[in-house]
Coordinates of C-alpha atoms in Angstrom, one line a residue:
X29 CA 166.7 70.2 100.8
X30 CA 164.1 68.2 98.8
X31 CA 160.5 69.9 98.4
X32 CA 157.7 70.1 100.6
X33 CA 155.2 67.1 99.1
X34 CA 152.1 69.0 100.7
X35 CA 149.4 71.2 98.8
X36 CA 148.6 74.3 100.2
X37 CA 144.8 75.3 99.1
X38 CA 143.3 78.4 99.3
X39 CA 146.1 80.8 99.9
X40 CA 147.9 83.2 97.8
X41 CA 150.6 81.2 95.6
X42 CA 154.5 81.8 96.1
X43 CA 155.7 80.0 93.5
X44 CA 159.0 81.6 92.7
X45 CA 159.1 83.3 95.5
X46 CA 162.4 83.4 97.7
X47 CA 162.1 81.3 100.6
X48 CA 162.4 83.6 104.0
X49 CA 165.5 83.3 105.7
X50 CA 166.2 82.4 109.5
X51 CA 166.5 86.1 111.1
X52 CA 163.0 86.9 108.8
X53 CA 161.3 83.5 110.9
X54 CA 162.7 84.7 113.9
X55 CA 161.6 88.3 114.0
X56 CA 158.2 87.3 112.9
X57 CA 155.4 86.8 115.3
X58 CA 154.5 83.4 116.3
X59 CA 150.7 82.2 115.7
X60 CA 149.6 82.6 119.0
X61 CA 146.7 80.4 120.6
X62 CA 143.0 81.1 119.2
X63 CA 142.0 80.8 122.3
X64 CA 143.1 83.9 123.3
X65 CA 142.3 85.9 120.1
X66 CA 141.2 85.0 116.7
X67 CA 142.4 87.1 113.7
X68 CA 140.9 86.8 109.9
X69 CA 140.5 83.7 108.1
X70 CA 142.4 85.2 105.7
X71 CA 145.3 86.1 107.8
X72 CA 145.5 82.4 108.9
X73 CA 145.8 81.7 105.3
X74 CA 148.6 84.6 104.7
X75 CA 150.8 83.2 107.6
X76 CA 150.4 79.4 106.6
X77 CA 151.6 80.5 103.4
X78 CA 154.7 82.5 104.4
X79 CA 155.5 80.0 106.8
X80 CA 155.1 77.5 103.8
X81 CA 157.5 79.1 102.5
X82 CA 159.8 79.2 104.8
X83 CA 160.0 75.7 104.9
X84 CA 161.0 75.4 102.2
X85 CA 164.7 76.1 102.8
X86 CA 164.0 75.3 106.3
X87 CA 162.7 71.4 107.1
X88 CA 164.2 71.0 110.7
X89 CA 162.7 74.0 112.2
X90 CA 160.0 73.6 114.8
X91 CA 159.0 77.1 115.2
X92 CA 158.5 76.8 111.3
X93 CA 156.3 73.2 111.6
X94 CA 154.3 74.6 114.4
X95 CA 153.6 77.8 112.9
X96 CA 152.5 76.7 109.8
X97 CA 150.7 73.6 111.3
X98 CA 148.6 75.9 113.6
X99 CA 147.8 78.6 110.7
X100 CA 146.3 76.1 108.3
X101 CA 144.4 74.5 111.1
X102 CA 142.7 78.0 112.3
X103 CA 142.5 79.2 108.8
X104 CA 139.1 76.5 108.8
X105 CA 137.7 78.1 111.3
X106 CA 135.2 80.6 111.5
X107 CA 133.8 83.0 114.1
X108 CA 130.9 81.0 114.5
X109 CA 132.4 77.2 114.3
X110 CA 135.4 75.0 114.3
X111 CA 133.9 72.0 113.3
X112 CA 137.6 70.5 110.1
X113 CA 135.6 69.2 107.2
X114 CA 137.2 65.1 106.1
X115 CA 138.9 67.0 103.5
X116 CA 140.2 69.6 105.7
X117 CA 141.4 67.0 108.2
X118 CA 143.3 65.1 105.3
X119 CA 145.2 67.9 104.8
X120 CA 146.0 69.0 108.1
X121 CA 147.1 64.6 108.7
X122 CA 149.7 65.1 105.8
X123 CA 151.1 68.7 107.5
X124 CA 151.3 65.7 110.6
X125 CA 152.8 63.3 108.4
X126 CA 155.6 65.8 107.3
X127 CA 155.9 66.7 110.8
X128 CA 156.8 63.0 111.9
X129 CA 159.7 62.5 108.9
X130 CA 161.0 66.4 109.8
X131 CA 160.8 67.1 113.6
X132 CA 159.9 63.5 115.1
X133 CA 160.2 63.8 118.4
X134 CA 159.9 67.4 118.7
X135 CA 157.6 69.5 121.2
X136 CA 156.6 71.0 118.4
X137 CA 155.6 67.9 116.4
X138 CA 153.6 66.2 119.6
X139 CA 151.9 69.8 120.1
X140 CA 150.6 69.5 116.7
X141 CA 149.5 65.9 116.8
X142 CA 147.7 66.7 120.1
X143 CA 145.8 69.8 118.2
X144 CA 145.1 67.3 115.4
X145 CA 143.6 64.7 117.1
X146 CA 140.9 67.5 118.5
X147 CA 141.1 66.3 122.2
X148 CA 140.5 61.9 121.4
X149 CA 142.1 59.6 123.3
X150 CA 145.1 59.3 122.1
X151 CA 145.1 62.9 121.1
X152 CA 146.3 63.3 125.1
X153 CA 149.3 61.1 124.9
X154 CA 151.0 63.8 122.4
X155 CA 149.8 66.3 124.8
X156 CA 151.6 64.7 127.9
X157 CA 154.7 64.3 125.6
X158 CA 154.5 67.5 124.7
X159 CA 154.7 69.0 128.3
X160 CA 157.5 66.5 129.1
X161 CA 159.8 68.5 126.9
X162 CA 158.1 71.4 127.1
X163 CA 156.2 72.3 130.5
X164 CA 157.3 76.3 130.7
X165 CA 154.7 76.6 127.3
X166 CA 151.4 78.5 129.0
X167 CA 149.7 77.5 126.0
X168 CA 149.6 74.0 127.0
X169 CA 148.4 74.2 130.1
X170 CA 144.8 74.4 130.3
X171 CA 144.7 71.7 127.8
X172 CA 146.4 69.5 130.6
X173 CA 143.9 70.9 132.6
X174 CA 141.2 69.5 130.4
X175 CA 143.0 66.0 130.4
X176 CA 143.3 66.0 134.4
X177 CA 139.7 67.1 134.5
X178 CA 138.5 63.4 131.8
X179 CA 140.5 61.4 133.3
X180 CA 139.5 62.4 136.8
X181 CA 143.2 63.4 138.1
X182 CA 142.5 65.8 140.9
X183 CA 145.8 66.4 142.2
X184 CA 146.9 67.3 138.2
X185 CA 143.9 69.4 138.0
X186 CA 144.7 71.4 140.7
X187 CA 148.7 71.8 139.7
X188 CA 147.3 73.1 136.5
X189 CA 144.5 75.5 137.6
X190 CA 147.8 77.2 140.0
X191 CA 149.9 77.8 137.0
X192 CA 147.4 79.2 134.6
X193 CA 146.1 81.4 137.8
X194 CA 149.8 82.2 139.3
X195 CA 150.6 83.5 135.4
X196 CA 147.3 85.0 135.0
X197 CA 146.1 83.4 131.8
X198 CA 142.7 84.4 132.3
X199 CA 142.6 88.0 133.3
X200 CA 140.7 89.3 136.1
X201 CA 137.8 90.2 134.2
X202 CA 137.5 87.2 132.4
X203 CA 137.1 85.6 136.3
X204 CA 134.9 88.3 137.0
X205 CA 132.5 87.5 133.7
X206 CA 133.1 83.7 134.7
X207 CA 132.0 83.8 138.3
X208 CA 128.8 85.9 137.3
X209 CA 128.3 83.0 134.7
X210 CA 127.8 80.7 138.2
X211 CA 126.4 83.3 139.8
X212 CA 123.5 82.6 137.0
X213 CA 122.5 79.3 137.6
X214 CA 120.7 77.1 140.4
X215 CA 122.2 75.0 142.8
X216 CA 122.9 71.6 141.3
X217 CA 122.8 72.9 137.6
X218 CA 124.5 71.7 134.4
X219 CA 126.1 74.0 132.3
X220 CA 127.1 73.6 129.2
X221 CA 130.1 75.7 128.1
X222 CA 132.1 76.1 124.2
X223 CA 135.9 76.5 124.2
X224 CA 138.6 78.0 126.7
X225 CA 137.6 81.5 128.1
X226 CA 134.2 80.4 129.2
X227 CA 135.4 76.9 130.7
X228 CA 138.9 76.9 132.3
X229 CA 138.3 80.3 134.2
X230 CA 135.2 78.3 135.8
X231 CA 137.2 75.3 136.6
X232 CA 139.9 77.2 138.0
X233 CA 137.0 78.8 140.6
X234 CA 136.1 75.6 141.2
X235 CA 139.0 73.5 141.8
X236 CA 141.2 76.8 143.6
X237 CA 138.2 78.5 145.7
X238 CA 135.6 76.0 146.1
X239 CA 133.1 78.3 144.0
X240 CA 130.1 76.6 143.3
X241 CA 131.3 73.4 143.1
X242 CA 127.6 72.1 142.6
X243 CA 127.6 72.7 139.0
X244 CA 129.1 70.3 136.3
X245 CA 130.9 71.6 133.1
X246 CA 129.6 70.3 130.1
X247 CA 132.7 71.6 127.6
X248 CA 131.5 71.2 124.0
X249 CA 135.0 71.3 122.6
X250 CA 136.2 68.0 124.6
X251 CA 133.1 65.9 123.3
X252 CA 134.9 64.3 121.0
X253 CA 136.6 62.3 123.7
X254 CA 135.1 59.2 124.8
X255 CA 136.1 59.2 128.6
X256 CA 134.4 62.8 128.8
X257 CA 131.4 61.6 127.1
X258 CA 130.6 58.6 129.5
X259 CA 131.0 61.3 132.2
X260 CA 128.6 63.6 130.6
X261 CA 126.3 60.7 130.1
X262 CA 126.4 59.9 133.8
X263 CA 125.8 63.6 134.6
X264 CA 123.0 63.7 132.0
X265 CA 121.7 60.8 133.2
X266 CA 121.4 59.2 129.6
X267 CA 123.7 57.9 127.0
X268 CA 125.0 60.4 124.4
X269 CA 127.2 60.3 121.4
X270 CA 130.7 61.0 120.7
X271 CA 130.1 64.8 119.3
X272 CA 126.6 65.2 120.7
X273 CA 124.8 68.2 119.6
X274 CA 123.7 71.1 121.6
X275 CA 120.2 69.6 120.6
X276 CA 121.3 66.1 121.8
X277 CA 122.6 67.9 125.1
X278 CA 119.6 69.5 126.1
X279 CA 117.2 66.6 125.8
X280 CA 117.2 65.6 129.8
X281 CA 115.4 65.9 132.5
X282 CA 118.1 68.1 134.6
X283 CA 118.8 71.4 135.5
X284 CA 120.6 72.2 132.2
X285 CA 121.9 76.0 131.1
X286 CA 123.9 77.0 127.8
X287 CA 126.2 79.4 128.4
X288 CA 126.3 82.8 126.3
X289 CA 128.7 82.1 125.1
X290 CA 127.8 79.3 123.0
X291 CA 127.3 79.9 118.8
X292 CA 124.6 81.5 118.5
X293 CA 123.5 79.7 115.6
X294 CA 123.0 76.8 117.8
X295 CA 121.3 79.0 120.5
X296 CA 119.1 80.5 118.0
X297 CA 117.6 76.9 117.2
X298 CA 116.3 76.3 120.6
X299 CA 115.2 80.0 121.2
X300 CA 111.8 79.2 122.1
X301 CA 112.9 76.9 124.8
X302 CA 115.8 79.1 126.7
X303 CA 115.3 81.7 129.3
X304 CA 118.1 84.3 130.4
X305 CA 118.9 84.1 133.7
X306 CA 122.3 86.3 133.6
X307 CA 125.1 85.0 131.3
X308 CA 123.4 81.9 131.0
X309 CA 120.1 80.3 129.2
X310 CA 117.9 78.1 130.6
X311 CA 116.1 75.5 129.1
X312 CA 112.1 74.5 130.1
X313 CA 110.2 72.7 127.7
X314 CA 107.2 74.6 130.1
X315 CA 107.2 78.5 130.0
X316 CA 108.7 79.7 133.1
X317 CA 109.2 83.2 135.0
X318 CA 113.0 83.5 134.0
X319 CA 112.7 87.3 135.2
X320 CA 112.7 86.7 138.6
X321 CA 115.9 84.3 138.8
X322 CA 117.2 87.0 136.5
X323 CA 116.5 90.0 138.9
X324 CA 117.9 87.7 142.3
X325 CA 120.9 86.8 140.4
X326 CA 121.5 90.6 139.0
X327 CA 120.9 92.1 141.9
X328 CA 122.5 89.8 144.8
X329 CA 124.7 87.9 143.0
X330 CA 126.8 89.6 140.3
X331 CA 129.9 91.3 140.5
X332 CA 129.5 94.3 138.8
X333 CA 132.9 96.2 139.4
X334 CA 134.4 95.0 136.0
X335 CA 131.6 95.3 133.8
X336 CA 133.5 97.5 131.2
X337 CA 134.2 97.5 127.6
X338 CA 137.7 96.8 128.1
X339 CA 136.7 93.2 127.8
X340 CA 135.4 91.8 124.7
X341 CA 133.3 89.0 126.1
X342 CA 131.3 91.3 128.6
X343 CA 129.4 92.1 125.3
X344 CA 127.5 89.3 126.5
X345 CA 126.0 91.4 129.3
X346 CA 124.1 93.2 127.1
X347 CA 121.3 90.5 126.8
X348 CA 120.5 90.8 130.5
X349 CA 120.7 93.8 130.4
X350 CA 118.3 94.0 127.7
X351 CA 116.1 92.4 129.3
X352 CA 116.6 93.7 132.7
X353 CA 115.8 97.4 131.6
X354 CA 112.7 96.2 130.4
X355 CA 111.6 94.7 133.5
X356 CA 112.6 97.6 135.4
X357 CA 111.0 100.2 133.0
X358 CA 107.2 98.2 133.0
X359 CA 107.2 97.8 136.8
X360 CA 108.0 101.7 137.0
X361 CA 111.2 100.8 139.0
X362 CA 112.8 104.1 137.6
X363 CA 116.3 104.2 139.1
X364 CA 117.2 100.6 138.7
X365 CA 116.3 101.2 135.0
X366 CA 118.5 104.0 134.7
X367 CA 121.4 102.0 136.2
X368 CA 121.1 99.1 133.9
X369 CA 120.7 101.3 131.5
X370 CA 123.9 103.1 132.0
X371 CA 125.5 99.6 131.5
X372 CA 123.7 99.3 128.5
X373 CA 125.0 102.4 127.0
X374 CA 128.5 102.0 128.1
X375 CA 129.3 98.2 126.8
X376 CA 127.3 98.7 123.9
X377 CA 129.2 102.1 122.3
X378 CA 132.3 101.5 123.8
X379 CA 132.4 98.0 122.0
X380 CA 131.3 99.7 118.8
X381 CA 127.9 97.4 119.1
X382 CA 126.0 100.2 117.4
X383 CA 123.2 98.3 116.1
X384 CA 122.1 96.7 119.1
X385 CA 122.3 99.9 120.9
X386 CA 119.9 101.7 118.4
X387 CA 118.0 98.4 118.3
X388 CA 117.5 98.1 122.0
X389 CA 117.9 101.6 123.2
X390 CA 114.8 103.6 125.2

């Protein structure tokens, strides 16, 4: 086998290092989907490496391409963005490139090219492929559910909302947090959402039970393709760019409410113009009573059964709830303070959020 041609940067060098055999790959965990959980830069960098490795010996294997593909890629990302620097993406094309003259063809090589393209046009036609060889792969599906939803395929949306709800992708509290998340806004409202657990879950309410259906999805992640934005542009009701900003989102005349569980470094730059009203933020140029859409929506609206520290996202609850206990506590309102405030306590030690406890407790 000849060498790999591709520079690996920022991991720990294996030069001289024997190459990991076949049994070694196949007992070794597969990188699974970021969506569903996000380990350590520097673990993405440790697996791309030993999967690096591992190719070298091994050129024709797919689970080797993938994995090492997918654990360069998420080794650029951070907690807080996953915006690939030009430099980044040049190295993450040749790992592509590679792929093409190794495992052309492969479900493995079209997955890959589909993450690359970061959801462009013709990022969808590797997708598509992809599935065609491929459809049992979970992974895959709510991304076809993002390409039903742009190019406006109902009956595909729908096939793909049953799977990843038949399998249950999204676990029940994740539906739970998501419907409260609608349960948050008014009729009519645009909401604008960041990756997978915060989007598809709501789609799948949407498309499956009808669930307020009045509100439109604005998915940062899928901005990058054109089709979506000229739908967003319609919704918006003015033209925006390919890769708009939260900042260049925001600037309409709508109903328009950032979910929680946007970065907060973008949230944070349009503080002074957001108002929690549950698991969502609304935006008012004008001050506006937020409290009392907040109270309604807490008290008539949410679903409150799986509000547990078993979930990681529900630490989102806690700025509500914040809030809520507050309100309570100045109107003199003493048992609905102490509830909340149970709620309070619970998420915030059981999901080792000790500083905002001992910030925000009575």
């Amino acid at each position: 086998m000849g060498g790999l041609a591709l520079v690996l940067l920022a991991v720990p060098n294996i030069d001289g290092q024997t190459a990991p055999s076949l049994s070694q790959a196949e007992q070794r965990q597969d990188i699974p989907a970021i969506e569903r959980y996000q380990f350590s830069q520097q673990y993405y960098a440790n697996e791309a490496a030993w999967w690096m490795n591992y190719l070298k010996e091994n050129q024709a294997s797919e689970q080797g391409w993938l994995n090492y593909y997918k654990a360069l890629r998420y080794s650029n990302y951070t907690p807080q963005s996953r915006v690939i620097s030009k430099n980044q993406q040049k190295q993450l094309d040749a790992v592509i490139e590679e792929m093409k003259s190794k495992v052309s063809g492969t479900f493995a090589y079209h997955y890959a090219a589909y993450l690359n393209g970061n959801k462009g046009e013709s990022a969808y036609e590797d997708l598509v492929k992809a599935y065609q060889l491929r459809s049992d792969v979970p992974e895959i599906w709510d991304d076809l559910l993002s390409y039903a939803i742009i190019y406006n395929k109902q009956e595909e949306a729908i096939k793909f909302a049953k799977q990843l709800a038949t399998h249950s992708i999204y676990n029940a509290r994740e539906v739970s947090y998501n419907r409260n998340v609608l349960n948050s806004v008014e009729r009519d409202a645009i909401l604008i959402t960041n990756g997978n657990v915060d989007t598809y879950p709501i789609l799948i309410l949407q498309l499956l039970n009808q669930y307020r259906t009045d509100v439109k999805v604005i998915c940062q992640d899928w901005l990058n393709n054109e089709a979506y934005v000229q739908q967003v542009s319609q919704w918006l009701g003015r033209n925006i760019r390919l890769n708009a900003s939260l900042k260049e989102l925001l600037q309409s005349t709508k109903n328009v409410y950032v979910a929680l569980t946007v970065p907060p470094s973008d949230i944070e730059q349009h503080a002074q113009n957001l108002y929690c009203t549950g698991l969502a933020l609304k935006y008012s140029r004008v001050e506006i009573d937020n409290l009392s859409a907040l109270r309604n929506n807490w008290e008539r609206l949410f679903e409150k059964d799986l509000i547990d520290e078993q979930e990681e996202l529900n630490r989102n609850y806690l700025v509500p709830l914040v809030q809520l206990k507050q309100h309570y506590k100045q109107l003199g309102e003493i048992d609905k303070h102490q509830v909340v405030q149970a709620y309070f306590e619970k998420l915030s030690k059981g999901l080792g959020l000790n500083k905002a406890y001992n910030t925000h407790k009575d």
